């Protein structure tokens, strides 16, 4: 069983009725803001994809997707998605979305190997988004501009929620700061990656950690990232590799860093081949998605995912994601949460 983070003196600021209304308000307001800010139109997304096409997100490469046979398709197997990182890029091409515009969707996933705790559930829901860019947009400056726009949409949503429920006080800082994972390592050389995130978020309030997926100077990765969607190996103008990262905030309810979004400029042909080689996954070049990309059938893009339940949890000042979404939890965790005043749905 995962470890429950025990918030000091926790008492939910909103009752169940207010919580459900707050969830609805956040989801409606934020997705409209995100759509307007990044010029995205909503599309319908799959819950599962066919196995063996290379379309599913491999996350860190070790998580097992939930699979099942399809009776009417000769027992071909389908996989419940982990995320839609690669499916969205195929959809941009299929719908012939123009540069400067994109798509977003409600992504629902099952991650059976997730370690359950206050932030992690078997059920994952997020706004998955993807936008078409040009070659000249594949820069750190462009990435940072998009991050700032997303963060501004988050802060606008926080303002609305706190106006609706005055007992909730805003805590997100006005600005989000940027730091590369290598710079973070040099700043806190004796800490683990998670401890580094805690330290920088406590200091800055809101941070975008750049360059997640590649190895740092100590030979380790800050965190895992699949080789075939985010570009974590291209060298930027500052000499550090990576055109991707995570939006993290300091969350005072749990007194720790809190990831709200993983995103980045996606691989082009060169970085795909380079990253597959680095990860010793060259055989993936023969999969459907990878052949489409290597044959110039997919546009250059930027994209990511923003956790829906996570954003609601933060903006409603909840201590456990189970206060926001209905999922399955170990009975021991439910009992422990009950003693801490955390009401799990």
XYZ file of C-alpha atoms in Angstrom:
345
model
C 0.000 0.000 0.000
C 1.162 3.515 -0.750
C 2.076 5.846 2.081
C -0.542 8.408 3.093
C 0.851 11.906 3.571
C -0.588 13.180 6.857
C -1.427 16.905 6.690
C -1.176 18.705 10.016
C -4.562 19.611 11.479
C -6.376 19.012 8.201
C -10.033 19.933 7.939
C -11.745 20.170 4.560
C -12.810 23.750 3.840
C -15.713 22.623 1.632
C -18.432 20.063 2.278
C -19.356 17.392 -0.277
C -21.968 19.512 -2.045
C -19.622 22.491 -2.335
C -16.816 20.191 -3.484
C -18.900 18.720 -6.305
C -19.955 22.194 -7.419
C -16.344 23.380 -7.244
C -15.164 20.473 -9.398
C -17.756 21.343 -12.050
C -16.852 25.040 -11.943
C -13.113 24.391 -12.270
C -13.453 21.944 -15.133
C -15.766 24.180 -17.140
C -13.846 27.413 -16.556
C -10.300 26.091 -16.947
C -10.835 24.153 -20.157
C -12.444 27.206 -21.749
C -9.488 29.341 -20.676
C -6.986 26.766 -21.925
C -8.801 26.495 -25.248
C -8.829 30.276 -25.717
C -5.236 30.810 -24.555
C -3.682 28.188 -26.860
C -6.293 28.239 -29.670
C -7.426 24.653 -29.162
C -10.636 22.987 -30.267
C -12.151 20.057 -28.445
C -12.035 16.566 -29.985
C -13.331 13.175 -28.890
C -10.664 10.748 -27.679
C -10.455 6.958 -27.322
C -10.363 5.083 -24.043
C -8.318 2.298 -25.680
C -6.167 1.703 -28.770
C -4.983 -1.395 -30.617
C -1.917 -3.082 -29.219
C 1.243 -3.131 -31.336
C 0.843 0.181 -33.199
C 3.082 2.240 -30.923
C 0.252 4.699 -30.264
C -0.125 4.184 -26.524
C 2.012 6.232 -24.146
C 4.737 4.030 -22.648
C 5.288 6.388 -19.689
C 8.559 5.184 -18.125
C 8.573 2.012 -20.206
C 7.819 -0.376 -17.347
C 4.139 0.249 -16.562
C 1.793 -2.479 -17.837
C -1.248 -1.305 -19.807
C -4.624 -2.874 -19.091
C -5.401 -5.103 -22.095
C -8.336 -7.140 -23.363
C -9.192 -9.237 -26.464
C -11.741 -8.016 -29.023
C -14.141 -10.830 -29.979
C -15.296 -9.333 -33.297
C -11.738 -8.568 -34.457
C -10.231 -12.040 -34.302
C -9.147 -11.653 -30.670
C -6.849 -8.729 -31.474
C -5.897 -7.068 -28.220
C -6.669 -3.524 -27.185
C -4.851 -1.452 -24.561
C -6.466 1.078 -22.247
C -4.502 4.278 -22.820
C -1.926 5.577 -20.343
C -2.207 8.961 -22.031
C -2.819 10.282 -25.541
C 0.614 11.784 -26.219
C 1.019 10.149 -29.625
C -2.642 9.713 -30.573
C -3.073 13.494 -30.529
C -0.308 14.017 -33.078
C -1.912 11.528 -35.434
C -5.188 13.406 -34.973
C -3.552 16.752 -35.840
C -2.463 15.216 -39.132
C -5.807 13.529 -39.809
C -7.777 16.732 -39.201
C -5.221 18.883 -41.059
C -4.947 21.350 -38.173
C -3.093 24.520 -39.195
C 0.033 25.848 -37.547
C -0.742 27.930 -34.467
C -3.876 25.912 -33.667
C -4.469 22.656 -31.879
C -6.788 20.261 -30.093
C -7.636 19.266 -26.543
C -9.631 16.419 -25.112
C -10.765 14.756 -21.898
C -8.355 11.874 -21.390
C -9.437 9.041 -19.097
C -6.963 6.284 -18.333
C -6.318 3.332 -16.063
C -2.812 2.864 -14.681
C -2.888 -0.458 -12.861
C 0.757 -0.218 -11.715
C 0.379 3.173 -10.033
C 1.573 3.366 -6.418
C -1.471 4.690 -4.597
C -1.119 7.693 -2.288
C -2.553 11.196 -1.818
C -1.688 12.187 -5.395
C -1.786 8.923 -7.351
C -4.822 6.867 -8.301
C -5.592 3.909 -10.568
C -7.825 6.318 -12.478
C -6.173 9.194 -14.337
C -8.096 12.074 -15.869
C -6.449 14.996 -17.599
C -6.845 17.568 -20.315
C -4.602 16.250 -23.081
C -3.731 18.956 -25.618
C -1.561 19.256 -28.735
C -0.830 22.153 -31.105
C 0.899 22.426 -34.488
C 4.130 24.454 -34.578
C 6.811 25.371 -37.112
C 10.490 24.439 -37.118
C 11.409 27.908 -35.837
C 9.116 27.342 -32.819
C 11.209 24.446 -31.560
C 12.993 26.639 -29.007
C 13.178 26.968 -25.254
C 11.752 30.491 -25.491
C 8.632 29.233 -27.285
C 8.183 26.457 -24.717
C 8.459 28.943 -21.853
C 5.873 31.239 -23.425
C 3.361 28.375 -23.639
C 4.086 27.369 -20.035
C 3.385 30.927 -18.857
C 0.057 30.949 -20.717
C -1.031 27.698 -19.093
C 0.051 28.906 -15.665
C -1.891 32.150 -16.141
C -5.017 30.121 -16.958
C -4.492 28.145 -13.733
C -4.210 31.352 -11.698
C -7.343 32.821 -13.277
C -9.187 29.660 -12.266
C -7.833 29.937 -8.727
C -9.175 33.504 -8.529
C -12.653 32.381 -9.617
C -12.769 29.556 -7.062
C -11.620 31.797 -4.207
C -14.242 34.400 -5.166
C -16.917 31.688 -5.053
C -15.694 30.246 -1.735
C -14.108 33.043 0.366
C -12.913 30.509 2.950
C -10.340 29.438 0.338
C -7.396 31.830 0.066
C -5.229 32.026 -3.084
C -1.663 30.844 -2.655
C -0.209 30.492 -6.160
C 2.570 33.048 -6.862
C 2.170 35.551 -9.671
C 5.090 34.188 -11.708
C 6.329 30.716 -12.593
C 10.109 30.213 -12.557
C 12.176 28.086 -14.937
C 15.087 25.852 -14.021
C 16.811 22.988 -15.848
C 17.034 19.588 -14.158
C 20.850 19.812 -14.367
C 20.826 23.229 -12.681
C 18.575 21.740 -10.015
C 21.083 18.921 -9.468
C 23.962 21.402 -9.113
C 21.904 23.500 -6.704
C 20.998 20.565 -4.454
C 23.660 17.896 -5.148
C 22.971 15.819 -2.027
C 19.206 15.561 -2.526
C 17.142 13.041 -4.479
C 15.141 14.288 -7.509
C 11.929 14.449 -5.450
C 13.691 16.282 -2.634
C 15.116 18.755 -5.168
C 11.608 19.450 -6.445
C 10.380 20.006 -2.892
C 13.250 22.388 -2.160
C 12.910 24.525 -5.298
C 9.102 24.674 -5.082
C 9.179 25.705 -1.435
C 11.622 28.455 -2.386
C 9.939 29.683 -5.592
C 6.289 28.650 -5.227
C 5.811 27.601 -8.865
C 8.490 26.081 -11.106
C 8.855 24.536 -14.544
C 11.638 21.931 -14.463
C 13.180 21.616 -17.943
C 14.870 18.607 -19.520
C 13.205 15.538 -18.009
C 14.123 12.215 -19.589
C 17.801 12.649 -20.402
C 20.692 11.682 -18.154
C 22.261 14.374 -15.995
C 25.922 14.875 -15.074
C 25.612 12.275 -12.287
C 24.577 9.665 -14.856
C 20.987 9.543 -13.611
C 17.699 10.868 -14.981
C 15.692 13.420 -13.042
C 12.668 11.326 -14.005
C 11.722 8.935 -16.776
C 10.164 10.016 -20.062
C 9.398 7.904 -23.127
C 11.762 8.261 -26.070
C 9.119 8.851 -28.719
C 7.045 11.905 -27.792
C 8.809 14.628 -25.748
C 12.111 15.982 -27.089
C 14.473 15.740 -24.111
C 17.751 15.381 -26.009
C 17.980 18.438 -28.278
C 20.600 20.921 -27.073
C 19.111 24.370 -26.427
C 20.918 27.700 -26.793
C 21.964 27.570 -23.139
C 23.880 24.354 -23.826
C 21.533 22.166 -21.812
C 19.466 19.413 -23.409
C 15.701 19.349 -23.310
C 12.631 21.000 -24.777
C 10.191 19.549 -22.258
C 9.414 19.585 -18.561
C 6.924 19.600 -15.693
C 4.863 22.362 -14.076
C 5.285 22.041 -10.309
C 3.905 24.112 -7.439
C 4.436 24.203 -3.692
C 1.256 22.831 -2.125
C 0.866 24.122 1.448
C -1.870 21.637 2.412
C 0.572 18.720 2.072
C 3.758 20.795 2.466
C 5.394 19.324 -0.618
C 5.858 19.909 -4.337
C 2.933 18.995 -6.555
C 3.045 18.234 -10.298
C 0.176 19.705 -12.301
C 1.364 19.125 -15.861
C 3.904 17.278 -17.983
C 4.477 18.799 -21.408
C 6.963 19.620 -24.105
C 7.912 20.180 -27.701
C 7.598 16.822 -29.410
C 10.310 14.862 -31.177
C 11.108 15.503 -34.826
C 12.704 12.818 -36.982
C 16.236 13.525 -35.781
C 15.471 13.573 -32.069
C 13.245 10.494 -32.347
C 16.067 8.468 -33.890
C 18.564 9.852 -31.368
C 16.385 9.067 -28.365
C 15.450 5.587 -29.571
C 19.167 4.878 -29.895
C 19.901 6.250 -26.438
C 17.213 4.019 -24.946
C 18.175 1.008 -27.136
C 14.679 0.902 -28.639
C 15.546 1.141 -32.348
C 13.098 -1.681 -33.119
C 10.239 0.747 -32.431
C 11.025 2.489 -35.730
C 8.904 -0.201 -37.413
C 5.729 0.610 -35.448
C 2.895 2.488 -37.136
C 3.249 5.782 -35.248
C 7.003 5.912 -35.705
C 6.808 5.134 -39.429
C 4.302 7.956 -39.840
C 6.643 10.400 -38.138
C 9.764 9.260 -39.974
C 7.879 9.513 -43.289
C 6.973 13.191 -42.698
C 3.268 12.420 -42.359
C 2.948 14.087 -38.934
C 3.257 17.812 -38.141
C 5.739 19.286 -35.690
C 3.913 19.878 -32.444
C 3.922 20.829 -28.788
C 1.630 19.243 -26.250
C 1.037 17.870 -22.806
C -1.408 16.810 -20.159
C -2.902 18.740 -17.247
C -4.364 16.692 -14.430
C -8.072 17.386 -13.950
C -8.493 15.810 -10.513
C -5.113 17.175 -9.473
C -6.012 20.739 -10.443
C -9.342 20.419 -8.610
C -7.575 18.972 -5.567
C -5.180 21.926 -5.395
C -7.699 24.682 -6.063
C -10.206 23.221 -3.574
C -7.450 22.712 -0.956
C -7.988 18.973 -0.566
C -5.523 16.570 1.053
C -6.202 13.460 -1.057
C -7.138 12.974 -4.705
C -9.777 10.513 -3.504
C -11.715 13.543 -2.201
C -12.108 14.600 -5.851
C -12.557 11.390 -7.841
C -14.191 8.004 -7.322
C -11.629 5.199 -7.492
C -10.534 2.028 -5.689
C -8.369 2.357 -2.576
C -6.968 -0.185 -0.106
C -9.253 -0.484 2.904
C -6.301 0.311 5.173
C -5.847 3.619 3.338
C -9.539 4.459 3.666
C -9.367 3.741 7.411
C -6.242 5.858 7.842
C -7.753 8.739 5.883
C -10.895 8.549 7.992
C -8.862 9.020 11.174
C -7.161 12.048 9.577
C -10.467 13.709 8.679
C -10.007 12.995 4.945
C -13.289 11.886 3.391
C -12.603 9.588 0.423
C -15.365 9.333 -2.191
